[in-house]
Amino acid sequence: MTPTTETMVGIGGAAESTDMVLNIGPQHPSTHGVLRLKLVLDGERITHAEPVIGYMHRGAEKLFEARDYRQIIMLANRHDWLSAFSNELGVVLAVERMLGMEVPERAVWLRTLLAELNRVLNHLMFLGSYPLELGGITPIFYAFREREELQHVMEEVSGGRMHYMFNRVGGLKEDLPAGWTTRARGAVADVRSRMDRFDDLVLGNEIFRGRTRGVGRLTPQAVHAYGVSGPIGRGSGVDFDLRRDEPYLAYGELGDVLKVVTRQEGDCLARFECLLEQTHNALDLADACLDRLAELPPGPVNQRLPKVLKAPEGHTYAWTENPLGINGYYLVSKGEKTPYRLKLRSASYNNIQVLTELLPGTLVADMVAILGSMFFVVGDIDK
């Protein structure tokens, strides 16, 4: 007689402990774009989380090798589309270091000013979009109004709305339009005068505080282990900012204005508070740069370059404090007009890795709050 196997099927208490795999994304309102989160759930609690990236991979690092040193600025510009000016800055600093090139003082201060205006633009987007993800629609309207004020002056000086293409090896594309500094100062003052909307409307909202306080605690040990940086790392008490700790551009002369904002709690609320206070400080830094520019005599904003630009053989690493964290370029040259290798270390790529440690143990309902507080751009992950 053929042996048989009996299987008991029930729907008792055992069913409650069955793990379920849930995919968030790659197209989902909570993921800021084409990011996929593979979650393993035990009921409503996350037991395992795996960020799955690469859905919009554009091969930028490989394309760097087929573009000359003027053309790669366009590629560098686009991986974090909210921080275009800062992205450009890192790659031109690397090339200038290889060339041993000194940039005119006026260009140094202008770069610092525009980098801080770009920082405010980046932060305003997240200051508006994060409450939106938690159900508060009003802040996004205020955020876009303030962004438009600054977009106007950035567009006037560069000709670009999102992708400025204003940095050049040796300085900047061109000098400022007549009267631009006065309009920029007015825009900074207008934005500063209305920043209390975010203090009152968002931080003063008990629902927002209830959804973010104590949620998604990130330890300093995890920050160091995963290379997390920017407002997310500082929200966990890691007091590190390249503008102060390894000054570049004119930040070494702005130590009395620059404030490195930190919090100790490491939760979603702490990260948002860091972002908001850092925005206030970026506006102060922009004013300080405008004051210094008013004192400088007229002068060039770039260096004259040869028709074919070649970096000498060697390698260098240039890193900057981008709005979302540390952004680094490792440049290797064989003496040709194109890089032999240009490796990009983006802020969002490192910051998003820590979700594997941050999400397990939390509720599915808190996943949206945690994910939104990581302030990432998907292009900055996939490169």
Coordinates of C-alpha atoms in Angstrom, one line a residue:
M1 CA 0.0 0.0 0.0
T2 CA 1.3 3.4 -1.0
P3 CA 2.2 5.5 2.1
T4 CA 0.3 8.7 2.6
T5 CA 1.1 12.0 4.3
E6 CA -1.5 13.9 6.3
T7 CA -1.3 17.7 6.7
M8 CA -3.4 19.7 9.2
V9 CA -4.5 23.1 8.0
G10 CA -5.9 25.6 10.5
I11 CA -6.5 29.3 10.9
G12 CA -5.9 29.5 14.6
G13 CA -3.3 31.6 16.5
A14 CA -0.4 30.2 14.4
A15 CA -1.6 32.3 11.5
E16 CA -1.0 35.5 13.4
S17 CA 2.8 34.9 13.6
T18 CA 3.2 34.1 9.9
D19 CA 5.7 36.5 8.3
M20 CA 4.5 38.4 5.3
V21 CA 6.7 40.1 2.7
L22 CA 5.5 43.5 1.6
N23 CA 7.0 45.6 -1.2
I24 CA 6.8 49.3 -0.9
G25 CA 7.6 50.7 -4.3
P26 CA 9.4 51.0 -6.7
Q27 CA 6.5 53.4 -7.5
H28 CA 4.8 54.4 -4.3
P29 CA 3.9 57.8 -2.8
S30 CA 6.1 57.1 0.3
T31 CA 9.3 56.4 -1.6
H32 CA 10.3 59.8 -3.2
G33 CA 10.6 58.1 -6.5
V34 CA 11.8 54.7 -7.8
L35 CA 13.0 53.2 -4.6
R36 CA 11.8 49.8 -3.5
L37 CA 11.7 48.7 0.1
K38 CA 11.3 44.9 0.7
L39 CA 9.8 44.5 4.2
V40 CA 9.2 41.4 6.2
L41 CA 6.3 41.9 8.6
D42 CA 5.1 40.1 11.7
G43 CA 1.6 41.5 11.9
E44 CA 2.0 45.3 11.9
R45 CA 5.6 45.2 13.0
I46 CA 8.6 45.2 10.6
T47 CA 11.1 42.4 11.3
H48 CA 13.4 42.9 8.3
A49 CA 13.9 45.7 5.8
E50 CA 15.9 45.7 2.6
P51 CA 16.2 48.9 0.4
V52 CA 16.4 47.7 -3.3
I53 CA 18.0 50.3 -5.5
G54 CA 19.1 50.7 -9.1
Y55 CA 15.7 51.3 -10.8
M56 CA 16.9 54.6 -12.3
H57 CA 20.6 53.9 -12.6
R58 CA 22.0 56.1 -15.3
G59 CA 25.7 55.0 -15.2
A60 CA 26.9 58.5 -14.5
E61 CA 30.3 57.3 -13.2
K62 CA 31.0 55.4 -16.4
L63 CA 29.8 58.4 -18.5
F64 CA 32.4 60.6 -16.7
E65 CA 35.1 58.6 -18.4
A66 CA 33.8 59.6 -21.9
R67 CA 33.4 63.4 -21.2
D68 CA 36.0 66.0 -21.0
Y69 CA 36.5 68.2 -17.9
R70 CA 34.1 70.8 -19.1
Q71 CA 31.4 68.3 -20.0
I72 CA 31.4 66.3 -16.8
I73 CA 30.0 69.3 -14.9
M74 CA 26.7 68.6 -16.6
L75 CA 26.7 65.0 -15.4
A76 CA 27.8 65.9 -11.8
N77 CA 25.0 68.5 -11.7
R78 CA 22.2 66.1 -11.9
H79 CA 22.5 63.2 -9.4
D80 CA 20.9 65.2 -6.5
W81 CA 18.6 67.4 -8.5
L82 CA 17.8 69.6 -5.5
S83 CA 21.5 70.4 -4.9
A84 CA 22.7 71.1 -8.4
F85 CA 25.1 73.9 -7.6
S86 CA 26.7 72.0 -4.8
N87 CA 27.1 68.9 -7.0
E88 CA 29.0 71.0 -9.6
L89 CA 31.1 72.5 -6.9
G90 CA 32.7 69.3 -5.8
V91 CA 33.8 68.2 -9.2
V92 CA 35.4 71.5 -10.2
L93 CA 37.2 71.7 -6.8
A94 CA 38.7 68.2 -7.6
V95 CA 39.9 69.3 -11.0
E96 CA 41.3 72.6 -9.7
R97 CA 43.2 70.7 -7.1
M98 CA 44.7 68.5 -9.7
L99 CA 45.7 71.5 -11.7
G100 CA 47.0 73.4 -8.7
M101 CA 44.8 76.3 -9.8
E102 CA 44.0 79.3 -7.6
V103 CA 40.5 80.7 -8.1
P104 CA 39.9 84.5 -7.9
E105 CA 38.7 85.7 -4.5
R106 CA 35.5 87.1 -5.9
A107 CA 34.6 83.7 -7.3
V108 CA 35.3 82.0 -4.0
W109 CA 32.8 84.3 -2.2
L110 CA 30.3 84.0 -4.9
R111 CA 30.5 80.2 -4.9
T112 CA 30.0 80.2 -1.1
L113 CA 26.9 82.5 -1.4
L114 CA 25.3 80.4 -4.2
A115 CA 26.1 77.1 -2.3
E116 CA 24.2 78.5 0.7
L117 CA 21.3 79.7 -1.4
N118 CA 21.1 76.2 -2.9
R119 CA 21.2 74.7 0.6
V120 CA 18.1 76.7 1.5
L121 CA 16.3 75.7 -1.7
N122 CA 17.1 72.0 -0.9
H123 CA 15.9 72.2 2.7
L124 CA 12.7 74.1 1.9
M125 CA 11.6 71.2 -0.3
F126 CA 11.9 68.7 2.5
L127 CA 10.5 71.2 5.1
G128 CA 7.4 71.2 3.0
S129 CA 7.2 67.6 1.7
Y130 CA 7.8 65.9 5.0
P131 CA 4.7 67.2 6.7
L132 CA 2.8 66.4 3.5
E133 CA 3.7 62.8 3.9
L134 CA 2.3 62.8 7.4
G135 CA -1.0 64.3 6.3
G136 CA -0.3 68.1 6.5
I137 CA -0.8 69.7 3.1
T138 CA -0.4 73.4 4.1
P139 CA 3.4 73.6 4.6
I140 CA 4.2 72.6 1.1
F141 CA 2.5 75.7 -0.3
Y142 CA 4.6 78.0 2.0
A143 CA 7.7 76.1 1.1
F144 CA 7.2 76.5 -2.6
R145 CA 6.5 80.2 -2.2
E146 CA 9.8 80.7 -0.4
R147 CA 11.6 78.6 -2.9
E148 CA 10.3 80.7 -5.8
E149 CA 11.8 83.8 -4.1
L150 CA 15.2 82.2 -4.2
Q151 CA 14.7 80.5 -7.6
H152 CA 14.2 83.9 -9.2
V153 CA 17.6 85.2 -8.1
M154 CA 19.4 81.9 -8.9
E155 CA 17.8 81.7 -12.3
E156 CA 18.7 85.3 -13.0
V157 CA 22.4 84.8 -12.2
S158 CA 22.8 81.4 -13.9
G159 CA 20.1 81.1 -16.6
G160 CA 19.1 77.7 -15.2
R161 CA 16.1 76.9 -12.9
M162 CA 17.2 73.6 -11.5
H163 CA 20.5 72.7 -13.3
Y164 CA 22.5 75.9 -13.0
M165 CA 25.6 74.9 -14.8
F166 CA 27.3 78.0 -13.4
N167 CA 30.5 76.5 -12.0
R168 CA 33.5 76.3 -14.3
V169 CA 37.0 74.9 -13.7
G170 CA 38.8 78.0 -12.5
G171 CA 35.7 79.9 -11.2
L172 CA 32.3 80.8 -12.5
K173 CA 30.6 81.1 -15.9
E174 CA 30.3 84.9 -15.7
D175 CA 30.0 87.9 -13.3
L176 CA 26.8 89.0 -11.7
P177 CA 24.1 91.0 -13.4
A178 CA 23.8 94.6 -12.4
G179 CA 21.9 95.0 -9.2
W180 CA 21.8 91.3 -8.5
T181 CA 23.2 91.5 -5.0
T182 CA 20.5 93.9 -4.0
R183 CA 17.8 91.6 -5.3
A184 CA 19.4 88.6 -3.6
R185 CA 19.6 90.4 -0.3
G186 CA 15.9 91.3 -0.6
A187 CA 15.0 87.6 -1.4
V188 CA 17.0 86.4 1.6
A189 CA 15.3 88.9 3.9
D190 CA 11.8 88.0 2.6
V191 CA 12.4 84.3 3.1
R192 CA 13.8 84.8 6.6
S193 CA 10.8 87.0 7.6
R194 CA 8.4 84.1 6.9
M195 CA 10.4 81.1 8.2
D196 CA 8.5 81.2 11.5
R197 CA 5.6 79.6 9.5
F198 CA 7.5 76.3 9.8
D199 CA 8.3 76.8 13.5
D200 CA 4.6 77.6 14.3
L201 CA 2.7 75.5 11.7
V202 CA 4.8 72.4 11.8
L203 CA 6.8 72.2 15.0
G204 CA 3.9 73.6 16.9
N205 CA 1.5 71.0 15.6
E206 CA 0.8 68.3 18.2
I207 CA -0.1 65.7 15.6
F208 CA 3.2 66.2 13.8
R209 CA 5.1 66.0 17.1
G210 CA 3.1 62.9 18.0
R211 CA 4.0 61.1 14.7
T212 CA 7.8 62.0 14.9
R213 CA 8.9 62.2 18.6
G214 CA 10.6 59.0 19.7
V215 CA 10.0 57.4 16.3
G216 CA 12.9 56.0 14.2
R217 CA 15.7 56.6 16.7
L218 CA 19.1 56.4 15.0
T219 CA 22.1 55.8 17.3
P220 CA 25.5 57.6 16.9
Q221 CA 27.1 54.1 16.5
A222 CA 24.8 53.4 13.5
V223 CA 25.7 56.8 12.0
H224 CA 29.4 56.0 12.1
A225 CA 29.0 52.4 11.0
Y226 CA 27.0 53.3 7.9
G227 CA 28.7 56.6 7.0
V228 CA 25.5 58.6 7.5
S229 CA 26.1 62.4 7.3
G230 CA 24.4 65.8 7.0
P231 CA 21.3 66.7 9.1
I232 CA 20.5 63.0 9.6
G233 CA 23.8 62.3 11.3
R234 CA 23.8 65.6 13.3
G235 CA 20.2 64.8 14.5
S236 CA 21.8 61.8 16.3
G237 CA 24.4 64.0 18.0
V238 CA 27.3 63.4 15.6
D239 CA 28.9 66.9 15.5
F240 CA 30.5 66.9 12.1
D241 CA 30.3 69.4 9.3
L242 CA 33.0 69.8 6.6
R243 CA 32.4 73.5 6.4
R244 CA 33.8 73.9 9.9
D245 CA 36.0 70.8 10.3
E246 CA 37.8 70.9 6.9
P247 CA 36.9 74.4 5.5
Y248 CA 36.8 75.0 1.8
L249 CA 35.7 78.0 -0.2
A250 CA 35.3 80.9 2.2
Y251 CA 33.9 78.9 5.1
G252 CA 37.2 79.3 7.1
E253 CA 36.4 83.1 7.3
L254 CA 32.8 82.5 8.3
G255 CA 33.4 80.7 11.6
D256 CA 31.6 83.4 13.6
V257 CA 28.4 82.9 11.5
L258 CA 28.5 79.2 10.8
K259 CA 26.6 77.2 13.3
V260 CA 26.6 73.4 13.3
V261 CA 23.2 72.3 14.4
T262 CA 22.9 69.1 16.4
R263 CA 20.3 67.2 18.4
Q264 CA 20.8 64.2 20.8
E265 CA 17.5 62.4 20.4
G266 CA 18.2 60.8 17.0
D267 CA 14.5 60.6 16.2
C268 CA 12.4 61.9 13.2
L269 CA 11.6 65.1 15.1
A270 CA 15.3 65.8 15.8
R271 CA 16.2 65.3 12.1
F272 CA 13.5 67.8 11.1
E273 CA 14.6 70.3 13.7
C274 CA 18.2 70.1 12.5
L275 CA 17.0 70.7 8.9
L276 CA 14.9 73.7 10.0
E277 CA 17.6 75.3 12.1
Q278 CA 20.2 74.7 9.5
T279 CA 18.0 76.6 7.0
H280 CA 18.0 79.6 9.3
N281 CA 21.8 79.5 9.5
A282 CA 22.2 79.2 5.7
L283 CA 20.3 82.4 5.3
D284 CA 22.6 84.1 7.8
L285 CA 25.6 82.7 5.9
A286 CA 24.2 84.1 2.6
D287 CA 23.9 87.5 4.2
A288 CA 27.5 87.4 5.5
C289 CA 28.7 86.5 1.9
L290 CA 26.7 89.4 0.5
D291 CA 28.3 91.7 3.0
R292 CA 31.8 90.5 2.0
L293 CA 31.1 90.8 -1.7
A294 CA 30.1 94.4 -1.2
E295 CA 33.5 95.1 0.3
L296 CA 35.5 93.4 -2.6
P297 CA 36.7 95.5 -5.5
P298 CA 35.6 94.5 -9.0
G299 CA 37.6 91.7 -10.4
P300 CA 37.6 88.5 -12.5
V301 CA 35.4 85.5 -11.5
N302 CA 37.3 82.9 -13.5
Q303 CA 40.7 81.9 -14.8
R304 CA 41.5 81.8 -18.5
L305 CA 41.7 78.1 -19.6
P306 CA 43.4 76.4 -22.6
K307 CA 41.2 75.3 -25.4
V308 CA 41.9 71.6 -24.5
L309 CA 41.9 71.1 -20.7
K310 CA 44.0 68.2 -19.4
A311 CA 44.5 67.3 -15.8
P312 CA 48.0 66.1 -14.9
E313 CA 48.5 62.4 -14.1
G314 CA 47.6 61.6 -10.6
H315 CA 44.6 61.3 -8.3
T316 CA 42.8 63.4 -5.7
Y317 CA 39.7 63.4 -3.5
A318 CA 37.5 66.4 -3.0
W319 CA 34.6 66.4 -0.6
T320 CA 32.1 69.0 0.3
E321 CA 29.2 69.4 2.8
N322 CA 26.3 69.1 0.4
P323 CA 22.8 70.0 1.7
L324 CA 22.0 66.3 2.3
G325 CA 25.4 65.3 3.7
I326 CA 29.0 64.5 2.5
N327 CA 29.5 64.5 -1.2
G328 CA 32.8 63.3 -2.5
Y329 CA 34.6 62.9 -5.9
Y330 CA 37.6 60.6 -6.2
L331 CA 39.3 61.7 -9.5
V332 CA 42.0 59.6 -11.2
S333 CA 43.8 61.2 -14.2
K334 CA 46.2 59.7 -16.8
G335 CA 47.0 63.1 -18.2
E336 CA 44.2 63.0 -20.8
K337 CA 41.4 65.4 -21.4
T338 CA 38.9 63.0 -19.8
P339 CA 39.0 61.4 -16.4
Y340 CA 40.4 57.9 -16.2
R341 CA 38.1 57.3 -13.2
L342 CA 35.7 59.5 -11.3
K343 CA 34.1 57.9 -8.3
L344 CA 31.1 59.6 -6.7
R345 CA 30.4 59.3 -3.0
S346 CA 26.9 60.6 -2.6
A347 CA 25.1 61.5 0.6
S348 CA 21.8 59.7 -0.1
Y349 CA 23.5 56.4 -1.0
N350 CA 25.0 56.1 2.5
N351 CA 22.1 57.6 4.3
I352 CA 19.6 55.2 2.9
Q353 CA 21.6 52.1 3.8
V354 CA 20.9 52.6 7.5
L355 CA 17.2 51.7 6.9
T356 CA 18.2 48.1 7.2
E357 CA 19.0 48.8 10.9
L358 CA 16.5 51.6 11.5
L359 CA 13.2 50.0 10.3
P360 CA 13.2 46.6 12.0
G361 CA 11.2 46.7 15.2
T362 CA 9.0 49.6 14.1
L363 CA 5.4 49.6 13.0
V364 CA 4.3 49.8 9.4
A365 CA 2.5 53.1 10.2
D366 CA 5.8 54.6 11.4
M367 CA 7.7 53.5 8.2
V368 CA 6.4 56.5 6.3
A369 CA 7.5 58.9 9.0
I370 CA 11.0 57.4 9.2
L371 CA 11.5 57.2 5.4
G372 CA 10.4 60.8 5.0
S373 CA 12.8 62.0 7.7
M374 CA 15.8 60.5 5.8
F375 CA 15.7 63.4 3.3
F376 CA 17.1 61.6 0.3
V377 CA 16.9 62.0 -3.5
V378 CA 16.7 58.8 -5.5
G379 CA 19.1 60.1 -8.2
D380 CA 21.7 60.6 -5.5
I381 CA 21.3 56.9 -4.6
D382 CA 21.4 55.3 -8.1
K383 CA 23.8 57.8 -9.7

